[in-house]
Amino acid sequence: MSSLIRLLLIAALSSTLLVACSDKEPQIEQAVESAQEHAEAAASEAKDAAADAVKAAKEAAAAAEQQAAETADAAKAAVEEK
């Protein structure tokens, strides 16, 4: 008889746990979706920031190249004047 009562208690506890877990499932799915959205947004922002950094580096390199060319021209002109 005690085995039957124990079995009924285990069954009741199992069904209670099952109901409790199934009630949380939508919240868990929503949290996962929210985390994915935040991760995608962060990845997009990082990609944009990287693209901006590459653009700035290219512009800086072009400016440095232009300045080097101007310096070389000025040095050449100074040598020719002597």
N, CA, C and O atoms as a MOPAC input file, in Angstrom:
PM7 MOZYME 1SCF
protein

 N      0.81800 1    -1.19200 1     0.00000 1
 C      0.00000 1     0.00000 1     0.00000 1
 C      0.86600 1     1.26200 1     0.00000 1
 O      0.56700 1     2.22800 1    -0.70200 1
 N      1.93900 1     1.24300 1     0.79200 1
 C      2.81900 1     2.41600 1     0.83000 1
 C      3.52100 1     2.60900 1    -0.51700 1
 O      3.82200 1     3.73900 1    -0.90100 1
 N      3.77700 1     1.53400 1    -1.22400 1
 C      4.38100 1     1.64400 1    -2.55600 1
 C      3.42500 1     2.33200 1    -3.51800 1
 O      3.84700 1     3.13200 1    -4.35300 1
 N      2.14200 1     2.02200 1    -3.40200 1
 C      1.14800 1     2.65300 1    -4.26200 1
 C      1.05400 1     4.14100 1    -3.95200 1
 O      0.97800 1     4.96200 1    -4.86700 1
 N      1.05800 1     4.49000 1    -2.68300 1
 C      1.00400 1     5.90400 1    -2.29100 1
 C      2.26500 1     6.61600 1    -2.77400 1
 O      2.19600 1     7.73300 1    -3.28600 1
 N      3.40100 1     5.97500 1    -2.61000 1
 C      4.66500 1     6.55900 1    -3.06700 1
 C      4.63400 1     6.76600 1    -4.58100 1
 O      5.07800 1     7.80300 1    -5.07500 1
 N      4.11800 1     5.79500 1    -5.31100 1
 C      4.01100 1     5.91200 1    -6.76500 1
 C      3.08900 1     7.05700 1    -7.15400 1
 O      3.39400 1     7.81100 1    -8.07800 1
 N      1.96700 1     7.19700 1    -6.46100 1
 C      1.03900 1     8.29400 1    -6.73500 1
 C      1.68200 1     9.64400 1    -6.43000 1
 O      1.48600 1    10.60400 1    -7.17500 1
 N      2.44000 1     9.72500 1    -5.35000 1
 C      3.13000 1    10.97000 1    -5.01500 1
 C      4.17400 1    11.32600 1    -6.06800 1
 O      4.31000 1    12.48600 1    -6.45500 1
 N      4.90400 1    10.32400 1    -6.52200 1
 C      5.90800 1    10.55500 1    -7.57000 1
 C      5.23300 1    11.00900 1    -8.86100 1
 O      5.71900 1    11.92000 1    -9.53100 1
 N      4.12100 1    10.38000 1    -9.20800 1
 C      3.38600 1    10.76900 1   -10.41700 1
 C      2.86700 1    12.19200 1   -10.29000 1
 O      2.94400 1    12.97100 1   -11.24000 1
 N      2.33800 1    12.53400 1    -9.12200 1
 C      1.82700 1    13.89300 1    -8.90900 1
 C      2.95600 1    14.91000 1    -8.99100 1
 O      2.79900 1    15.96400 1    -9.60800 1
 N      4.08200 1    14.60600 1    -8.38000 1
 C      5.23300 1    15.50400 1    -8.42800 1
 C      5.75200 1    15.65100 1    -9.85500 1
 O      6.09500 1    16.75300 1   -10.28500 1
 N      5.80900 1    14.55400 1   -10.57900 1
 C      6.27400 1    14.59900 1   -11.96600 1
 C      5.36700 1    15.45900 1   -12.82800 1
 O      5.84400 1    16.26300 1   -13.62900 1
 N      4.06500 1    15.29400 1   -12.66700 1
 C      3.13800 1    16.10200 1   -13.47000 1
 C      3.21900 1    17.56800 1   -13.07200 1
 O      3.08700 1    18.44500 1   -13.92600 1
 N      3.43400 1    17.84600 1   -11.79500 1
 C      3.58700 1    19.23500 1   -11.34900 1
 C      4.83700 1    19.85400 1   -11.95900 1
 O      4.80400 1    20.99300 1   -12.42700 1
 N      5.93300 1    19.11100 1   -11.95600 1
 C      7.16600 1    19.60600 1   -12.56300 1
 C      7.01200 1    19.81100 1   -14.06200 1
 O      7.51700 1    20.78400 1   -14.62100 1
 N      6.31300 1    18.89100 1   -14.70300 1
 C      6.08900 1    19.00100 1   -16.14100 1
 C      5.29100 1    20.25600 1   -16.46900 1
 O      5.62400 1    20.97900 1   -17.40800 1
 N      4.24500 1    20.51300 1   -15.70300 1
 C      3.43000 1    21.71200 1   -15.91800 1
 C      4.25200 1    22.96100 1   -15.64900 1
 O      4.17600 1    23.92900 1   -16.40500 1
 N      5.03600 1    22.94800 1   -14.57900 1
 C      5.85600 1    24.11500 1   -14.24300 1
 C      6.87200 1    24.40700 1   -15.33800 1
 O      7.09100 1    25.56600 1   -15.69100 1
 N      7.48700 1    23.37200 1   -15.87200 1
 C      8.47500 1    23.56600 1   -16.93400 1
 C      7.82100 1    24.03600 1   -18.22500 1
 O      8.37100 1    24.88400 1   -18.92700 1
 N      6.66800 1    23.49800 1   -18.53700 1
 C      6.00900 1    23.89700 1   -19.78400 1
 C      5.50600 1    25.32900 1   -19.70300 1
 O      5.40600 1    26.00400 1   -20.72700 1
 N      5.18900 1    25.80400 1   -18.50300 1
 C      4.77800 1    27.20000 1   -18.34300 1
 C      5.94200 1    28.14800 1   -18.60600 1
 O      5.72300 1    29.27700 1   -19.04600 1
 N      7.14800 1    27.72500 1   -18.35200 1
 C      8.32900 1    28.57500 1   -18.52900 1
 C      8.87300 1    28.52900 1   -19.95400 1
 O      9.69200 1    29.36700 1   -20.33000 1
 N      8.43100 1    27.56800 1   -20.74000 1
 C      8.97900 1    27.39600 1   -22.08400 1
 C      8.83500 1    28.65200 1   -22.94600 1
 O      9.80700 1    29.03400 1   -23.59700 1
 N      7.67000 1    29.31500 1   -22.98400 1
 C      7.58100 1    30.53100 1   -23.80100 1
 C      8.54900 1    31.62200 1   -23.33800 1
 O      9.10400 1    32.35300 1   -24.15900 1
 N      8.74600 1    31.72800 1   -22.03200 1
 C      9.67600 1    32.73300 1   -21.51900 1
 C     11.10500 1    32.40200 1   -21.93100 1
 O     11.88300 1    33.29400 1   -22.27100 1
 N     11.44200 1    31.12800 1   -21.89800 1
 C     12.78300 1    30.71200 1   -22.29900 1
 C     12.99000 1    30.98400 1   -23.78400 1
 O     14.03300 1    31.50000 1   -24.18600 1
 N     11.99800 1    30.63900 1   -24.59600 1
 C     12.10400 1    30.88700 1   -26.03900 1
 C     12.22300 1    32.37600 1   -26.32300 1
 O     13.00100 1    32.79000 1   -27.18200 1
 N     11.45100 1    33.18000 1   -25.60100 1
 C     11.50500 1    34.62600 1   -25.78500 1
 C     12.88200 1    35.16000 1   -25.38800 1
 O     13.42500 1    36.03500 1   -26.06400 1
 N     13.44000 1    34.64600 1   -24.31000 1
 C     14.77000 1    35.07800 1   -23.87900 1
 C     15.82800 1    34.70000 1   -24.90800 1
 O     16.74000 1    35.48000 1   -25.18200 1
 N     15.70600 1    33.50500 1   -25.47700 1
 C     16.66200 1    33.06500 1   -26.50000 1
 C     16.54600 1    33.94400 1   -27.74100 1
 O     17.56000 1    34.36100 1   -28.30000 1
 N     15.32600 1    34.22700 1   -28.17200 1
 C     15.12200 1    35.08100 1   -29.34000 1
 C     15.67100 1    36.48000 1   -29.09100 1
 O     16.30300 1    37.07200 1   -29.96600 1
 N     15.43000 1    36.99800 1   -27.90400 1
 C     15.93700 1    38.32400 1   -27.55600 1
 C     17.45900 1    38.33800 1   -27.56600 1
 O     18.07200 1    39.28300 1   -28.06300 1
 N     18.06100 1    37.30300 1   -27.02300 1
 C     19.52500 1    37.21600 1   -27.01300 1
 C     20.07200 1    37.13900 1   -28.43300 1
 O     21.09500 1    37.74900 1   -28.74200 1
 N     19.38700 1    36.38800 1   -29.29600 1
 C     19.82900 1    36.28900 1   -30.69100 1
 C     19.72200 1    37.64200 1   -31.38800 1
 O     20.61200 1    38.02800 1   -32.14500 1
 N     18.62600 1    38.36400 1   -31.12900 1
 C     18.45700 1    39.68000 1   -31.74000 1
 C     19.55200 1    40.63400 1   -31.27900 1
 O     20.11000 1    41.38400 1   -32.08100 1
 N     19.85700 1    40.60300 1   -29.98100 1
 C     20.91400 1    41.46800 1   -29.45800 1
 C     22.26900 1    41.08600 1   -30.05100 1
 O     23.07600 1    41.95800 1   -30.37100 1
 N     22.51500 1    39.80200 1   -30.19500 1
 C     23.78100 1    39.34500 1   -30.77400 1
 C     23.89300 1    39.78000 1   -32.23400 1
 O     24.95800 1    40.20900 1   -32.67900 1
 N     22.79400 1    39.66800 1   -32.97400 1
 C     22.80400 1    40.08600 1   -34.37700 1
 C     23.02200 1    41.58900 1   -34.49300 1
 O     23.76000 1    42.04800 1   -35.36400 1
 N     22.37600 1    42.35800 1   -33.61000 1
 C     22.55400 1    43.80800 1   -33.62800 1
 C     23.99400 1    44.17500 1   -33.28800 1
 O     24.58000 1    45.05500 1   -33.92000 1
 N     24.55900 1    43.50900 1   -32.30100 1
 C     25.94800 1    43.77900 1   -31.91900 1
 C     26.90400 1    43.41100 1   -33.05000 1
 O     27.86900 1    44.13000 1   -33.30900 1
 N     26.63800 1    42.29600 1   -33.71900 1
 C     27.48400 1    41.88400 1   -34.84000 1
 C     27.39700 1    42.89300 1   -35.97900 1
 O     28.40300 1    43.21100 1   -36.61400 1
 N     26.19800 1    43.39000 1   -36.23100 1
 C     26.02000 1    44.38600 1   -37.28300 1
 C     26.76100 1    45.67600 1   -36.94300 1
 O     27.40900 1    46.27300 1   -37.80200 1
 N     26.66000 1    46.10000 1   -35.68600 1
 C     27.36700 1    47.30600 1   -35.25800 1
 C     28.88000 1    47.11200 1   -35.34700 1
 O     29.60200 1    48.02400 1   -35.75000 1
 N     29.35400 1    45.93700 1   -34.97500 1
 C     30.79000 1    45.65300 1   -35.05700 1
 C     31.25300 1    45.66000 1   -36.51000 1
 O     32.33600 1    46.15600 1   -36.82300 1
 N     30.42400 1    45.10500 1   -37.39600 1
 C     30.76300 1    45.08300 1   -38.82100 1
 C     30.83300 1    46.51100 1   -39.36500 1
 O     31.75200 1    46.85800 1   -40.10600 1
 N     29.85200 1    47.33400 1   -38.98700 1
 C     29.85300 1    48.73000 1   -39.43000 1
 C     31.06900 1    49.47900 1   -38.89100 1
 O     31.69800 1    50.25800 1   -39.60800 1
 N     31.39200 1    49.23600 1   -37.62300 1
 C     32.55200 1    49.89800 1   -37.02200 1
 C     33.84200 1    49.46700 1   -37.71800 1
 O     34.73100 1    50.28700 1   -37.94500 1
 N     33.94100 1    48.19200 1   -38.05300 1
 C     35.12600 1    47.69600 1   -38.75700 1
 C     35.22800 1    48.32400 1   -40.14300 1
 O     36.31500 1    48.69300 1   -40.58700 1
 N     34.09500 1    48.44100 1   -40.82100 1
 C     34.09700 1    49.06200 1   -42.14900 1
 C     34.51800 1    50.52600 1   -42.05100 1
 O     35.27800 1    51.01800 1   -42.88500 1
 N     34.02300 1    51.21700 1   -41.02900 1
 C     34.41900 1    52.61300 1   -40.82000 1
 C     35.91600 1    52.72100 1   -40.52600 1
 O     36.58300 1    53.63600 1   -41.00800 1
 N     36.43600 1    51.78700 1   -39.73800 1
 C     37.86200 1    51.80100 1   -39.40600 1
 C     38.71300 1    51.55000 1   -40.64600 1
 O     39.75000 1    52.18700 1   -40.82800 1
 N     38.28100 1    50.63200 1   -41.49100 1
 C     39.01300 1    50.35300 1   -42.73200 1
 C     38.99900 1    51.58400 1   -43.63000 1
 O     40.01900 1    51.94200 1   -44.21900 1
 N     37.84400 1    52.22800 1   -43.73100 1
 C     37.73400 1    53.43500 1   -44.55800 1
 C     38.65200 1    54.53400 1   -44.02900 1
 O     39.35100 1    55.19200 1   -44.80000 1
 N     38.64700 1    54.72900 1   -42.70900 1
 C     39.50400 1    55.75100 1   -42.10700 1
 C     40.97900 1    55.43000 1   -42.31800 1
 O     41.78000 1    56.33000 1   -42.57100 1
 N     41.34400 1    54.15800 1   -42.21500 1
 C     42.73800 1    53.76100 1   -42.43500 1
 C     43.15800 1    54.01200 1   -43.87800 1
 O     44.27100 1    54.46900 1   -44.13400 1
 N     42.26500 1    53.71200 1   -44.81900 1
 C     42.58100 1    53.96000 1   -46.23000 1
 C     42.74600 1    55.45300 1   -46.49500 1
 O     43.64500 1    55.86800 1   -47.22600 1
 N     41.86400 1    56.26000 1   -45.88900 1
 C     41.96900 1    57.71100 1   -46.05900 1
 C     43.26700 1    58.23800 1   -45.44900 1
 O     43.92400 1    59.10300 1   -46.02900 1
 N     43.63500 1    57.71600 1   -44.28000 1
 C     44.87900 1    58.14000 1   -43.63400 1
 C     46.08700 1    57.73600 1   -44.47100 1
 O     47.04300 1    58.50100 1   -44.59300 1
 N     46.04600 1    56.54300 1   -45.04500 1
 C     47.14600 1    56.08200 1   -45.89400 1
 C     47.26300 1    56.95300 1   -47.14000 1
 O     48.36900 1    57.29400 1   -47.56000 1
 N     46.13400 1    57.30900 1   -47.72500 1
 C     46.15400 1    58.16600 1   -48.91000 1
 C     46.70100 1    59.54600 1   -48.56200 1
 O     47.47500 1    60.12000 1   -49.33000 1
 N     46.30500 1    60.08000 1   -47.41200 1
 C     46.80500 1    61.38400 1   -46.98600 1
 C     48.30700 1    61.32400 1   -46.71900 1
 O     49.04200 1    62.24400 1   -47.07600 1
 N     48.76000 1    60.24300 1   -46.09300 1
 C     50.19200 1    60.09200 1   -45.81900 1
 C     50.97700 1    59.96700 1   -47.11700 1
 O     52.06700 1    60.52300 1   -47.25100 1
 N     50.41700 1    59.23400 1   -48.06700 1
 C     51.08100 1    59.08500 1   -49.36500 1
 C     51.17000 1    60.43100 1   -50.07500 1
 O     52.19900 1    60.75700 1   -50.66700 1
 N     50.10400 1    61.20300 1   -50.01700 1
 C     50.08800 1    62.52700 1   -50.64100 1
 C     51.11700 1    63.43900 1   -49.98000 1
 O     51.84200 1    64.17000 1   -50.65700 1
 N     51.17100 1    63.38700 1   -48.65600 1
 C     52.12900 1    64.22300 1   -47.93000 1
 C     53.56300 1    63.80400 1   -48.25000 1
 O     54.44300 1    64.65200 1   -48.39400 1
 N     53.79300 1    62.50800 1   -48.36100 1
 C     55.13400 1    62.02300 1   -48.71000 1
 C     55.52600 1    62.49200 1   -50.10600 1
 O     56.67300 1    62.87500 1   -50.33700 1
 N     54.58300 1    62.46100 1   -51.02800 1
 C     54.86100 1    62.92300 1   -52.39500 1
 C     55.17200 1    64.41800 1   -52.39900 1
 O     56.09100 1    64.86000 1   -53.08900 1
 N     54.41400 1    65.19000 1   -51.63500 1
 C     54.66000 1    66.63400 1   -51.56200 1
 C     56.01900 1    66.92000 1   -50.92400 1
 O     56.73600 1    67.82100 1   -51.35700 1
 N     56.36600 1    66.15100 1   -49.89500 1
 C     57.66400 1    66.32900 1   -49.24200 1
 C     58.79500 1    65.98500 1   -50.20600 1
 O     59.81100 1    66.67900 1   -50.25800 1
 N     58.61300 1    64.91700 1   -50.96300 1
 C     59.63100 1    64.52700 1   -51.94600 1
 C     59.77900 1    65.59900 1   -53.01400 1
 O     60.89400 1    65.92700 1   -53.41800 1
 N     58.65900 1    66.14500 1   -53.47100 1
 C     58.71500 1    67.20900 1   -54.47800 1
 C     59.41700 1    68.44400 1   -53.92400 1
 O     60.21500 1    69.07500 1   -54.61700 1
 N     59.11800 1    68.78500 1   -52.67200 1
 C     59.75300 1    69.95400 1   -52.05100 1
 C     61.24900 1    69.72900 1   -51.87900 1
 O     62.04500 1    70.64200 1   -52.09700 1
 N     61.63100 1    68.52500 1   -51.49000 1
 C     63.05500 1    68.22300 1   -51.33500 1
 C     63.76500 1    68.27600 1   -52.68300 1
 O     64.88500 1    68.77700 1   -52.78200 1
 N     63.11800 1    67.76400 1   -53.70500 1
 C     63.70100 1    67.77900 1   -55.05200 1
 C     63.87400 1    69.21700 1   -55.53100 1
 O     64.89700 1    69.56600 1   -56.12100 1
 N     62.87100 1    70.04300 1   -55.27300 1
 C     62.94600 1    71.44500 1   -55.68000 1
 C     64.05300 1    72.16500 1   -54.91600 1
 O     64.75400 1    73.00300 1   -55.48300 1
 N     64.21100 1    71.84800 1   -53.64800 1
 C     65.26200 1    72.48500 1   -52.84900 1
 C     66.64400 1    72.09400 1   -53.35900 1
 O     67.55200 1    72.92400 1   -53.39200 1
 N     66.80500 1    70.84300 1   -53.75500 1
 C     68.09400 1    70.38200 1   -54.28200 1
 C     68.38200 1    71.05100 1   -55.61600 1
 O     69.52500 1    71.42000 1   -55.88500 1
 N     67.37300 1    71.21300 1   -56.44800 1
 C     67.56500 1    71.82200 1   -57.76400 1
 C     67.90400 1    73.30600 1   -57.65100 1
 O     68.60800 1    73.83900 1   -58.50800 1
 N     67.41800 1    73.98100 1   -56.61300 1
 C     67.68300 1    75.40700 1   -56.44100 1
 C     69.12100 1    75.65700 1   -55.99400 1
 O     69.65800 1    76.73700 1   -56.23900 1
 N     69.73900 1    74.70000 1   -55.35800 1
 C     71.11300 1    74.89300 1   -54.87900 1
 C     72.02900 1    74.78100 1   -56.01600 1
 O     73.24200 1    74.91000 1   -55.84700 1

